[in-house]
mmCIF file of C-alpha atoms and ligand atoms in Angstrom:
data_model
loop_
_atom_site.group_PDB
_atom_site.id
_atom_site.type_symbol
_atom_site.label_atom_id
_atom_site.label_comp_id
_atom_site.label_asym_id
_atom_site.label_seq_id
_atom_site.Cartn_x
_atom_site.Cartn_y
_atom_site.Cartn_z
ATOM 1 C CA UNK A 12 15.783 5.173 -17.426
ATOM 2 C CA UNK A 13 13.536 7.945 -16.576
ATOM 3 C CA UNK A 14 14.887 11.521 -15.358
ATOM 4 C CA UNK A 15 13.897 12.527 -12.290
ATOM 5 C CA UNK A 16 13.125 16.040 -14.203
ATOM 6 C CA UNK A 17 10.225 14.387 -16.136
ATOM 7 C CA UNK A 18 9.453 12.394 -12.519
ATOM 8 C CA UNK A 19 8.827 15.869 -11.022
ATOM 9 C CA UNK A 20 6.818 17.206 -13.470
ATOM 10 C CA UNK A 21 4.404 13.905 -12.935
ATOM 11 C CA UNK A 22 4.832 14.475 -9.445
ATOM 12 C CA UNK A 23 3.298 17.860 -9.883
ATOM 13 C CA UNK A 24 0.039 17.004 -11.025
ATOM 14 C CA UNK A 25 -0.385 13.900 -9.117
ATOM 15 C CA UNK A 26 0.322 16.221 -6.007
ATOM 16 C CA UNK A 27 -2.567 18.649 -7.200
ATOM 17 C CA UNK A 28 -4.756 16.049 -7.811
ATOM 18 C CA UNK A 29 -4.477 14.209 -4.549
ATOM 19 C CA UNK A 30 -4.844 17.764 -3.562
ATOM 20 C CA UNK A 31 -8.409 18.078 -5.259
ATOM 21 C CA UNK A 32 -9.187 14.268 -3.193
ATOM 22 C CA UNK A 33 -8.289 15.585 -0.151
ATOM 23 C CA UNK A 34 -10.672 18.813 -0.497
ATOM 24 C CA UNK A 35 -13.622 16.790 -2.210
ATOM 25 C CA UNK A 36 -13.177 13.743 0.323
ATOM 26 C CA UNK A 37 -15.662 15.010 3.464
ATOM 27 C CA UNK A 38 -18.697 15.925 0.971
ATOM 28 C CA UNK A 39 -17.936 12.550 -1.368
ATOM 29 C CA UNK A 40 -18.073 10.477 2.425
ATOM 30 C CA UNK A 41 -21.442 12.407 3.238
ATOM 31 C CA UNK A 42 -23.036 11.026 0.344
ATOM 32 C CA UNK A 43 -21.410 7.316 0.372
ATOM 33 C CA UNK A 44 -23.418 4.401 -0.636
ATOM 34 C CA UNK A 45 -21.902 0.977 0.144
ATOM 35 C CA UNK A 46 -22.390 -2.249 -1.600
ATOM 36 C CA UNK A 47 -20.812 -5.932 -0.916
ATOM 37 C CA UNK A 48 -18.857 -7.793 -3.756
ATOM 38 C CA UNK A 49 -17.594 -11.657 -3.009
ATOM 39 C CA UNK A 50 -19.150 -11.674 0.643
ATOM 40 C CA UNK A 51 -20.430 -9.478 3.442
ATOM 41 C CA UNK A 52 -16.634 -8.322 4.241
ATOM 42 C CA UNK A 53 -16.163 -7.520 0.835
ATOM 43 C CA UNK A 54 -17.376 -3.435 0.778
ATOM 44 C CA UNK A 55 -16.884 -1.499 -1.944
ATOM 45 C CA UNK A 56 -18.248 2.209 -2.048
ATOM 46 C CA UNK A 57 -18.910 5.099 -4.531
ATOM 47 C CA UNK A 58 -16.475 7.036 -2.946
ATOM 48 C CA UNK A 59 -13.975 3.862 -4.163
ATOM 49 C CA UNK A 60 -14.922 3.994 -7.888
ATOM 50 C CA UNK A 61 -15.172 8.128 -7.751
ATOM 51 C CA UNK A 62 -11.472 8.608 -6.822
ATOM 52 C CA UNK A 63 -10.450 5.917 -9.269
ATOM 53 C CA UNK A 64 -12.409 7.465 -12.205
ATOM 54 C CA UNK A 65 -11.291 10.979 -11.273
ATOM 55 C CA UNK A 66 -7.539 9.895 -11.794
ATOM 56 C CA UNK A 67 -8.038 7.993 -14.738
ATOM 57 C CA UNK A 68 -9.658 11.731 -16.192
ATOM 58 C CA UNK A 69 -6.834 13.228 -14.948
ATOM 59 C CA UNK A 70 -3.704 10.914 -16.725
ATOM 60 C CA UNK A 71 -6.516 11.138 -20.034
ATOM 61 C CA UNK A 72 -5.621 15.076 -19.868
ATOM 62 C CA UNK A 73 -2.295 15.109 -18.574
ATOM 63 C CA UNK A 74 -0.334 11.520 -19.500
ATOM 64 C CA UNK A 75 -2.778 9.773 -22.135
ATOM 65 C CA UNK A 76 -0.110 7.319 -22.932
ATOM 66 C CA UNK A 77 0.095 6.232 -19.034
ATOM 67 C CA UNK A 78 -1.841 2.915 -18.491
ATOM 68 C CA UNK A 79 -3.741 2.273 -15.494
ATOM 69 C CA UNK A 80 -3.966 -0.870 -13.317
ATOM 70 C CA UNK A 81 -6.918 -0.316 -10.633
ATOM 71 C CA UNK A 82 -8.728 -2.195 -7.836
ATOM 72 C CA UNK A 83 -12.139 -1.511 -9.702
ATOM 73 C CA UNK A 84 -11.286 -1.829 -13.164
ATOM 74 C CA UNK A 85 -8.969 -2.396 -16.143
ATOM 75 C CA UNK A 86 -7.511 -5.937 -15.350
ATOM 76 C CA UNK A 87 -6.003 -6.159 -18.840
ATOM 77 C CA UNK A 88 -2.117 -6.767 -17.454
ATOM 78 C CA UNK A 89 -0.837 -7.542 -20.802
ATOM 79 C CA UNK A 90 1.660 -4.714 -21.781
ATOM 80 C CA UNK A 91 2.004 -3.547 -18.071
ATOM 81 C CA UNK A 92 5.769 -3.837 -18.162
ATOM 82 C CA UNK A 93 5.832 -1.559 -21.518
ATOM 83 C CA UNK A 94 6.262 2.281 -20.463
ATOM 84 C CA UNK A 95 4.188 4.221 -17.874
ATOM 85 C CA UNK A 96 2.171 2.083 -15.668
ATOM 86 C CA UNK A 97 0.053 3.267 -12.600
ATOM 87 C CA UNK A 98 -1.180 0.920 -9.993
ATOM 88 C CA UNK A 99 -3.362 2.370 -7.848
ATOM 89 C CA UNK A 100 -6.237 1.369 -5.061
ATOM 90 C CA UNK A 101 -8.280 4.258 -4.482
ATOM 91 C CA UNK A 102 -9.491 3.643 -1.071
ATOM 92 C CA UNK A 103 -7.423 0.720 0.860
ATOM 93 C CA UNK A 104 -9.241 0.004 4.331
ATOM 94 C CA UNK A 105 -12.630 0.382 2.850
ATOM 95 C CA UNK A 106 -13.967 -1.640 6.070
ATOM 96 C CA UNK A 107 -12.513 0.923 8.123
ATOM 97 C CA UNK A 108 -13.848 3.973 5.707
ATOM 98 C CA UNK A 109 -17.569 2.234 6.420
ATOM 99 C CA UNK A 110 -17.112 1.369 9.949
ATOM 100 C CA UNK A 111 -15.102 4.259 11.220
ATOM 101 C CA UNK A 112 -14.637 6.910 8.773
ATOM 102 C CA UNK A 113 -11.039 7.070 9.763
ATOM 103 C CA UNK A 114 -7.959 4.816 8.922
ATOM 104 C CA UNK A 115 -8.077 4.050 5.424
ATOM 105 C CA UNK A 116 -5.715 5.938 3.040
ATOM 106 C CA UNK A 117 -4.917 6.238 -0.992
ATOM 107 C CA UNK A 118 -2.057 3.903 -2.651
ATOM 108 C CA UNK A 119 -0.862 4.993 -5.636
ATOM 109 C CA UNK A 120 2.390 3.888 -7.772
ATOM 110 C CA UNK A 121 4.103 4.372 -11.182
ATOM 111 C CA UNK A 122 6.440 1.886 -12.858
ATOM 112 C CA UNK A 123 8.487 2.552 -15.521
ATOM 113 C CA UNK A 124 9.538 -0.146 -18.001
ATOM 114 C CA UNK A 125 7.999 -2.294 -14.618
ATOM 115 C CA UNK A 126 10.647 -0.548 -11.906
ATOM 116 C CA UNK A 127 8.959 1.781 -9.312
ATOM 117 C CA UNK A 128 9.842 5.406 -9.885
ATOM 118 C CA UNK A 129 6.726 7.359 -8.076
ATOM 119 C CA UNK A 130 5.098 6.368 -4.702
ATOM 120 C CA UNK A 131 2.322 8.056 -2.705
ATOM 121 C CA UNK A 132 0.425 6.487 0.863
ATOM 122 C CA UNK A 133 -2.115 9.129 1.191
ATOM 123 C CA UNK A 134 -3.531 9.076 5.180
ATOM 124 C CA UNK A 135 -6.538 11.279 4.175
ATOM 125 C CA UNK A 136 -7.899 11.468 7.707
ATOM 126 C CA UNK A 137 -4.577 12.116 9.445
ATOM 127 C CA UNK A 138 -3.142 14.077 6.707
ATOM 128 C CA UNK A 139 -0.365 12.564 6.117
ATOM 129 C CA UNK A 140 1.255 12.248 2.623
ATOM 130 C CA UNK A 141 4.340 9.986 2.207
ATOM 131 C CA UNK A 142 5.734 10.669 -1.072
ATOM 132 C CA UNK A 143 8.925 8.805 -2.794
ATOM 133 C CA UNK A 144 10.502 10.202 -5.800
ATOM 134 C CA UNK A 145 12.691 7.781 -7.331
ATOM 135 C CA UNK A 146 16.491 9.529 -7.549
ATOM 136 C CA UNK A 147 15.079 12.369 -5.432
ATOM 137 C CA UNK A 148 13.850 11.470 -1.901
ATOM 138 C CA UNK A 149 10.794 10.105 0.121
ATOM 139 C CA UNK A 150 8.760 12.670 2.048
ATOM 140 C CA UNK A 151 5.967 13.180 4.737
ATOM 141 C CA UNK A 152 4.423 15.787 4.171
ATOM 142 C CA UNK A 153 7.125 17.429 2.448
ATOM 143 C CA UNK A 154 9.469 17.078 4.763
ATOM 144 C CA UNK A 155 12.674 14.524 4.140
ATOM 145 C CA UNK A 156 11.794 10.962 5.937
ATOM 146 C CA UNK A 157 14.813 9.499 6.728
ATOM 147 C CA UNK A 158 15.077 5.498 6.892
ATOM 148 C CA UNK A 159 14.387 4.455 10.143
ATOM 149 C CA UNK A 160 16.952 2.504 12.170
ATOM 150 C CA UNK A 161 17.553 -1.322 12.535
ATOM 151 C CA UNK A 162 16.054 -2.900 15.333
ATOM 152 C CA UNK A 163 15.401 -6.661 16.307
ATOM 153 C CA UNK A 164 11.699 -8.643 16.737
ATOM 154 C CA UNK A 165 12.170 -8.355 21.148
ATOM 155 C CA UNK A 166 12.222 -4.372 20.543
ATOM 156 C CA UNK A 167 9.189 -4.305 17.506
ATOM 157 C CA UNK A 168 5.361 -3.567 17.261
ATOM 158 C CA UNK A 169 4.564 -6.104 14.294
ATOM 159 C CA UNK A 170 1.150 -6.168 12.028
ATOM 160 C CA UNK A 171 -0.845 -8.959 10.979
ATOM 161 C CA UNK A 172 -4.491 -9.913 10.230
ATOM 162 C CA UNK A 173 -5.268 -12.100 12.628
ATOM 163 C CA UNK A 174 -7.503 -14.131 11.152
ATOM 164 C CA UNK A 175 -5.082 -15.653 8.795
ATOM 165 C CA UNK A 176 -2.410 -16.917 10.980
ATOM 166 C CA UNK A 177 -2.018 -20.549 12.343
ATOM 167 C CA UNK A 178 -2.898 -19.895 16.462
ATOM 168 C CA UNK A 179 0.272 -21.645 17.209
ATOM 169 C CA UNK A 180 2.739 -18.997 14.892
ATOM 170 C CA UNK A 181 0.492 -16.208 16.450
ATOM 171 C CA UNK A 182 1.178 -17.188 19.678
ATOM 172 C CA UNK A 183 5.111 -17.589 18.816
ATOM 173 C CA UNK A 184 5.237 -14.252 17.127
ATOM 174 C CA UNK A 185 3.638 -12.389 20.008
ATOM 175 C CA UNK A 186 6.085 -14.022 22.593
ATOM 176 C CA UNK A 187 8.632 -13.096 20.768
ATOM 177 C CA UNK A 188 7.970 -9.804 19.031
ATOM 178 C CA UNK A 189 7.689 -6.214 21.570
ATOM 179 C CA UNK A 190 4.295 -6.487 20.620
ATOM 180 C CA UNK A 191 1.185 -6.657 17.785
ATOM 181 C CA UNK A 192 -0.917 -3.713 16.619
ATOM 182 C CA UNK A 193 -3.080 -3.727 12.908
ATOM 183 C CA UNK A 194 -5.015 -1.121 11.980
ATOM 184 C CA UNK A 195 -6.743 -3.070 8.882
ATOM 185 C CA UNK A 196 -5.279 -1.163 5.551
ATOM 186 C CA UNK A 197 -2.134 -2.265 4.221
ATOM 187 C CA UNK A 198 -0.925 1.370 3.100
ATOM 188 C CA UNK A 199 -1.022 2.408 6.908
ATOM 189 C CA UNK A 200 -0.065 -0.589 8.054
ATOM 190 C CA UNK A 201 3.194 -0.711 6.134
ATOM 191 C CA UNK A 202 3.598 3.089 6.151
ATOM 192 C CA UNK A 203 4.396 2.397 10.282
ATOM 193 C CA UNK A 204 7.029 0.329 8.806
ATOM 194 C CA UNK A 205 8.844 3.320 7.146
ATOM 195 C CA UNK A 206 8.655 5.711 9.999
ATOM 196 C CA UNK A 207 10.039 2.905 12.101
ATOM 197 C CA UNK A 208 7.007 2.375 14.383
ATOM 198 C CA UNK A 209 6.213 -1.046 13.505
ATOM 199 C CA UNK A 210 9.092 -3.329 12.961
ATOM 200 C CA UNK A 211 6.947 -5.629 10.059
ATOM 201 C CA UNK A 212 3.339 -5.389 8.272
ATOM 202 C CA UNK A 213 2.723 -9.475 6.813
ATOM 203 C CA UNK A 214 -0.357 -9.712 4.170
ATOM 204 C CA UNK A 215 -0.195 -13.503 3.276
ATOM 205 C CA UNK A 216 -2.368 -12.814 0.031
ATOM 206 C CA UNK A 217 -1.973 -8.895 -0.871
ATOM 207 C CA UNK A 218 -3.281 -7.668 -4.113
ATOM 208 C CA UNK A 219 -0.910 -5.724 -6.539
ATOM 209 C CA UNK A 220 -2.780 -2.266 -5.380
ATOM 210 C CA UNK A 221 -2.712 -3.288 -1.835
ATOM 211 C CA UNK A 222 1.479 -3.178 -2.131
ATOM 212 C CA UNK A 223 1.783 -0.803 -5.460
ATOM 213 C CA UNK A 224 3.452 1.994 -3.609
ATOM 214 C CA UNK A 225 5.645 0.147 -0.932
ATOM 215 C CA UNK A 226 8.182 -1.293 -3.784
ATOM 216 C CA UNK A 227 9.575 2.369 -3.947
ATOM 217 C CA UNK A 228 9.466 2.908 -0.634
ATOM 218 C CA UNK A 229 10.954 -0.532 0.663
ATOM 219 C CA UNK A 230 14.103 0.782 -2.067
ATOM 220 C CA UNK A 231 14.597 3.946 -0.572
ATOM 221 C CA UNK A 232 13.985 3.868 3.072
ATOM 222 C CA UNK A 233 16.509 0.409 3.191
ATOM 223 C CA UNK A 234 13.291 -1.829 4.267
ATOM 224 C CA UNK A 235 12.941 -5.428 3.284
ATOM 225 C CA UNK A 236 10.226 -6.244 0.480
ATOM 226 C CA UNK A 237 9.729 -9.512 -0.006
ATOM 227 C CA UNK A 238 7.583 -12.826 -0.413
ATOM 228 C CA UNK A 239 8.140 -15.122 2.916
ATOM 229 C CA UNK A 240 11.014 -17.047 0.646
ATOM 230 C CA UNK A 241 12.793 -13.545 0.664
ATOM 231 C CA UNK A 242 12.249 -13.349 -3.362
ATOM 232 C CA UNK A 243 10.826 -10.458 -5.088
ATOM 233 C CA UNK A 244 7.449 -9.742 -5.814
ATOM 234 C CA UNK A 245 6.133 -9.109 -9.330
ATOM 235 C CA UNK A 246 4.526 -5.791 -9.151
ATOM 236 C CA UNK A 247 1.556 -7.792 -11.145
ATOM 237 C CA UNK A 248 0.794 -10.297 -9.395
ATOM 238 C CA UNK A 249 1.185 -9.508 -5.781
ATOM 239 C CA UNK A 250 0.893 -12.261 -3.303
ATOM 240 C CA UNK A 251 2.135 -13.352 0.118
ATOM 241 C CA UNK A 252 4.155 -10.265 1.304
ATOM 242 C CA UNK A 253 6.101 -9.055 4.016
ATOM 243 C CA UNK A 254 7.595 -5.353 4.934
ATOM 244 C CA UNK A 255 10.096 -5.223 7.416
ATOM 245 C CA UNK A 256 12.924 -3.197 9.336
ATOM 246 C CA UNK A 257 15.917 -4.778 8.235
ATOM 247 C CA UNK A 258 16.602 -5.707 11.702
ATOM 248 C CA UNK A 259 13.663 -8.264 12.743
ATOM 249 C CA UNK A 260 13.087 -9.250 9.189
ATOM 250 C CA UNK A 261 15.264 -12.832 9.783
ATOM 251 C CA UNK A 262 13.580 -13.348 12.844
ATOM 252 C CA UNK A 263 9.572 -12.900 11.845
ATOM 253 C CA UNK A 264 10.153 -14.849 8.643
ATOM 254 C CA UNK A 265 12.075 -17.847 10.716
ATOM 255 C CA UNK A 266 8.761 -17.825 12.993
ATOM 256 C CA UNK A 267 6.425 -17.159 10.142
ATOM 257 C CA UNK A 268 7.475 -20.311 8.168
ATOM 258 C CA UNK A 269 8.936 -22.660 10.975
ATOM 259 C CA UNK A 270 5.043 -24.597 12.033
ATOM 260 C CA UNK A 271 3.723 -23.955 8.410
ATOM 261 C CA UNK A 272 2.406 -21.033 9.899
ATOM 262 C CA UNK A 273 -0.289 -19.234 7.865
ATOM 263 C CA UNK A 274 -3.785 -20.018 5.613
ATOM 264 C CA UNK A 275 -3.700 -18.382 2.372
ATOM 265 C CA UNK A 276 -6.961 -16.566 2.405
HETATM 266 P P1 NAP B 301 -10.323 -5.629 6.088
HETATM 267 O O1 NAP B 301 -10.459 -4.808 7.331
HETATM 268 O O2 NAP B 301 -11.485 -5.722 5.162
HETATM 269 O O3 NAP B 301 -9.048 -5.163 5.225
HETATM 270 C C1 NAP B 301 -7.739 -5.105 5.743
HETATM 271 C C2 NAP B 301 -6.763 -4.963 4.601
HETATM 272 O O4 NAP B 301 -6.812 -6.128 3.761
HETATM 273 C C3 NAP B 301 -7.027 -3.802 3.662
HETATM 274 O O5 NAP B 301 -5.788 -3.393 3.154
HETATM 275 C C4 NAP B 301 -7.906 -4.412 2.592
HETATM 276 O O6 NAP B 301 -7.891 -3.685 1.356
HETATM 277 C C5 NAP B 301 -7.276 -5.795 2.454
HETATM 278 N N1 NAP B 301 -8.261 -6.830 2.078
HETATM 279 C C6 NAP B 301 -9.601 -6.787 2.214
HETATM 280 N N2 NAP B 301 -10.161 -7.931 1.770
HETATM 281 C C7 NAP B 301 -9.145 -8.712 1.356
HETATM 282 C C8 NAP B 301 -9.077 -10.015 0.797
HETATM 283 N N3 NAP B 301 -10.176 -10.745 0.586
HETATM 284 N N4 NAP B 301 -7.870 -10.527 0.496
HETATM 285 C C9 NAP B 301 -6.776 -9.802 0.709
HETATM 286 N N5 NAP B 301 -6.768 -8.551 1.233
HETATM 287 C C10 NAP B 301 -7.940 -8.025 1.555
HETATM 288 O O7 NAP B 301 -9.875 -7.042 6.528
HETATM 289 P P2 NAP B 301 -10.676 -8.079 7.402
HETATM 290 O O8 NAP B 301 -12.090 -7.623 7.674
HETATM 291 O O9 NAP B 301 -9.825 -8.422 8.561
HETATM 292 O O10 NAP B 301 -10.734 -9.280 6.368
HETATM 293 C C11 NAP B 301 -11.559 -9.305 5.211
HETATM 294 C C12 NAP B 301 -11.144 -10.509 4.362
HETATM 295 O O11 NAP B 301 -9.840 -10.301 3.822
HETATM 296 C C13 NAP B 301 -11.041 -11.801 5.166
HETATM 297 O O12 NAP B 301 -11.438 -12.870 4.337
HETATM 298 C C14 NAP B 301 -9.568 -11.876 5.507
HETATM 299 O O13 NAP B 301 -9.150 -13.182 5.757
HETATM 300 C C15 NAP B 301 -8.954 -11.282 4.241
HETATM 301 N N6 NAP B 301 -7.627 -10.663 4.543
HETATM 302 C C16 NAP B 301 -6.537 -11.434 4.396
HETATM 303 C C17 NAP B 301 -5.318 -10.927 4.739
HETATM 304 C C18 NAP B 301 -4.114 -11.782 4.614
HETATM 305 O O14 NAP B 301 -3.064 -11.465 5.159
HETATM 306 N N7 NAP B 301 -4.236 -12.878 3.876
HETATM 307 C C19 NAP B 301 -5.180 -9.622 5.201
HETATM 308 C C20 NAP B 301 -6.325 -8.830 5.315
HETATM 309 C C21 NAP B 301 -7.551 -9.382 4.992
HETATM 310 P P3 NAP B 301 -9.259 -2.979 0.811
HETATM 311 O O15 NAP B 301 -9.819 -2.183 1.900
HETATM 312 O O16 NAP B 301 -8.750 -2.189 -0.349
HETATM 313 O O17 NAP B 301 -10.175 -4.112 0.398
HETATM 314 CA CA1 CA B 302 -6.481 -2.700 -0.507
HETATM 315 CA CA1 CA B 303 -9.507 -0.893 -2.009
#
């Protein structure tokens, strides 16, 4: 068990260095190269391996014995269980960041002994910081974010990608549901699930950075974190995942699951 007076302390310097991001960001996006991994979707850019090298120089100062689990490198997962971990994807949305310049944010998260004690979604363009502190609180922007209140799949916004869905469960979930918005990173898209704007964010194949900070947050805010056979997700592995207001959760997985409903891509 960690105390949440040592938490703090981390806290601290991660603040000051997502800080330093924020104020480096605009002149690190003027001078962004982008390059294509698997296929031509697949972007990753300098301003994607900068942020994650600057934080692994930052826990080599300040928490050397931290280890590190990033989108762009160190994929040893061997002793991530053991002590400090950090997951962390240093641009999620990196489509949008290309495209747009706008809607793609920082996800950052620290397990202890593999149980989520630190959380940050970092909206760099919006500024917007949500910020959970295990025993403490969750934040925006520094301000106490309370969780948001139940409501059921006829009332909720709900977030997909669209190109992974079965037409038919698509069709069911947008009949049923208030509505369907996605704005293409899984940080934002789940963070709308903690303020209570969208009632569920589904990723049928999300990466262990692309869901590293919503474990603490799901915990905290009362929000349902789960794979679509309501069992946990290993913090390693990732896979298919769901975030959801307690109230529709039932009702979206029911839908989700009842034609065989989605491709695993
Ligand atoms: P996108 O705009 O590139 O990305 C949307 C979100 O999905 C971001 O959080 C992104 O993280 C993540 N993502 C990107 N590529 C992914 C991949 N191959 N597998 C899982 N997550 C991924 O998304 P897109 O242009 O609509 O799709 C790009 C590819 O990702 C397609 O092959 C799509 O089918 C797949 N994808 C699958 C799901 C799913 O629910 N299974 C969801 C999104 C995308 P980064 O920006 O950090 O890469
Ligand atoms: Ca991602
Ligand atoms: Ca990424």
């Amino acid at each position: 068990m960690v105390e949440v007076e040592q938490l703090k302390m981390i806290d601290k310097q991660v603040m000051q260095w997502l800080d330093r991001v924020r104020r480096t960001l605009p002149s690190m996006i003027e001078d962004m190269d982008t390059q294509t991994k698997a296929n031509r979707f697949d972007l990753v850019t300098n301003v994607d391996k900068a942020i994650e090298q600057s934080f692994e120089q930052m826990l080599t100062m300040h928490f050397p014995n931290h280890q590190l689990y990033g989108e762009e490198a160190h994929h040893n997962t061997e002793k991530l269980r053991e002590g400090f971990t950090w997951v962390i994807d240093p641009i999620d949305g990196t489509a949008n960041l290309v495209k747009q310049q706008d809607d793609f944010c920082l996800i950052l998260a620290l397990f202890h002994n593999g149980q989520p004690v630190l959380s940050y979604i970092d909206d760099f363009s919006r500024q917007k910081r949500f910020q959970a502190i295990k025993g403490q609180g969750v934040y925006l922007n520094d301000v106490p974010l309370s969780p948001p209140s139940e409501r059921p799949l006829k009332e909720s916004l709900i977030s997909f990608n669209n190109k992974v869905l079965n037409d038919e469960t698509m069709h069911d979930l947008l009949e049923v549901s208030f509505g369907y918005r996605l704005i293409g990173a899984c940080g934002l898209d789940s963070a709308k699930v903690f303020t209570g704007q969208f009632g569920a964010h589904i990723h049928t194949n999300a990466k262990p950075w692309d869901i590293g900070a919503q474990f603490l947050f799901a915990e905290m805010l009362g929000l349902k974190m789960t794979n679509f056979h309501q069992e946990p997700i290993d913090f390693i592995h990732g896979g298919p995942f769901i975030i959801s207001n307690a109230g529709c959760y039932d009702e979206t997985l029911k839908i989700l699951l009842q034609k065989g409903g989605y491709q695993k891509l």
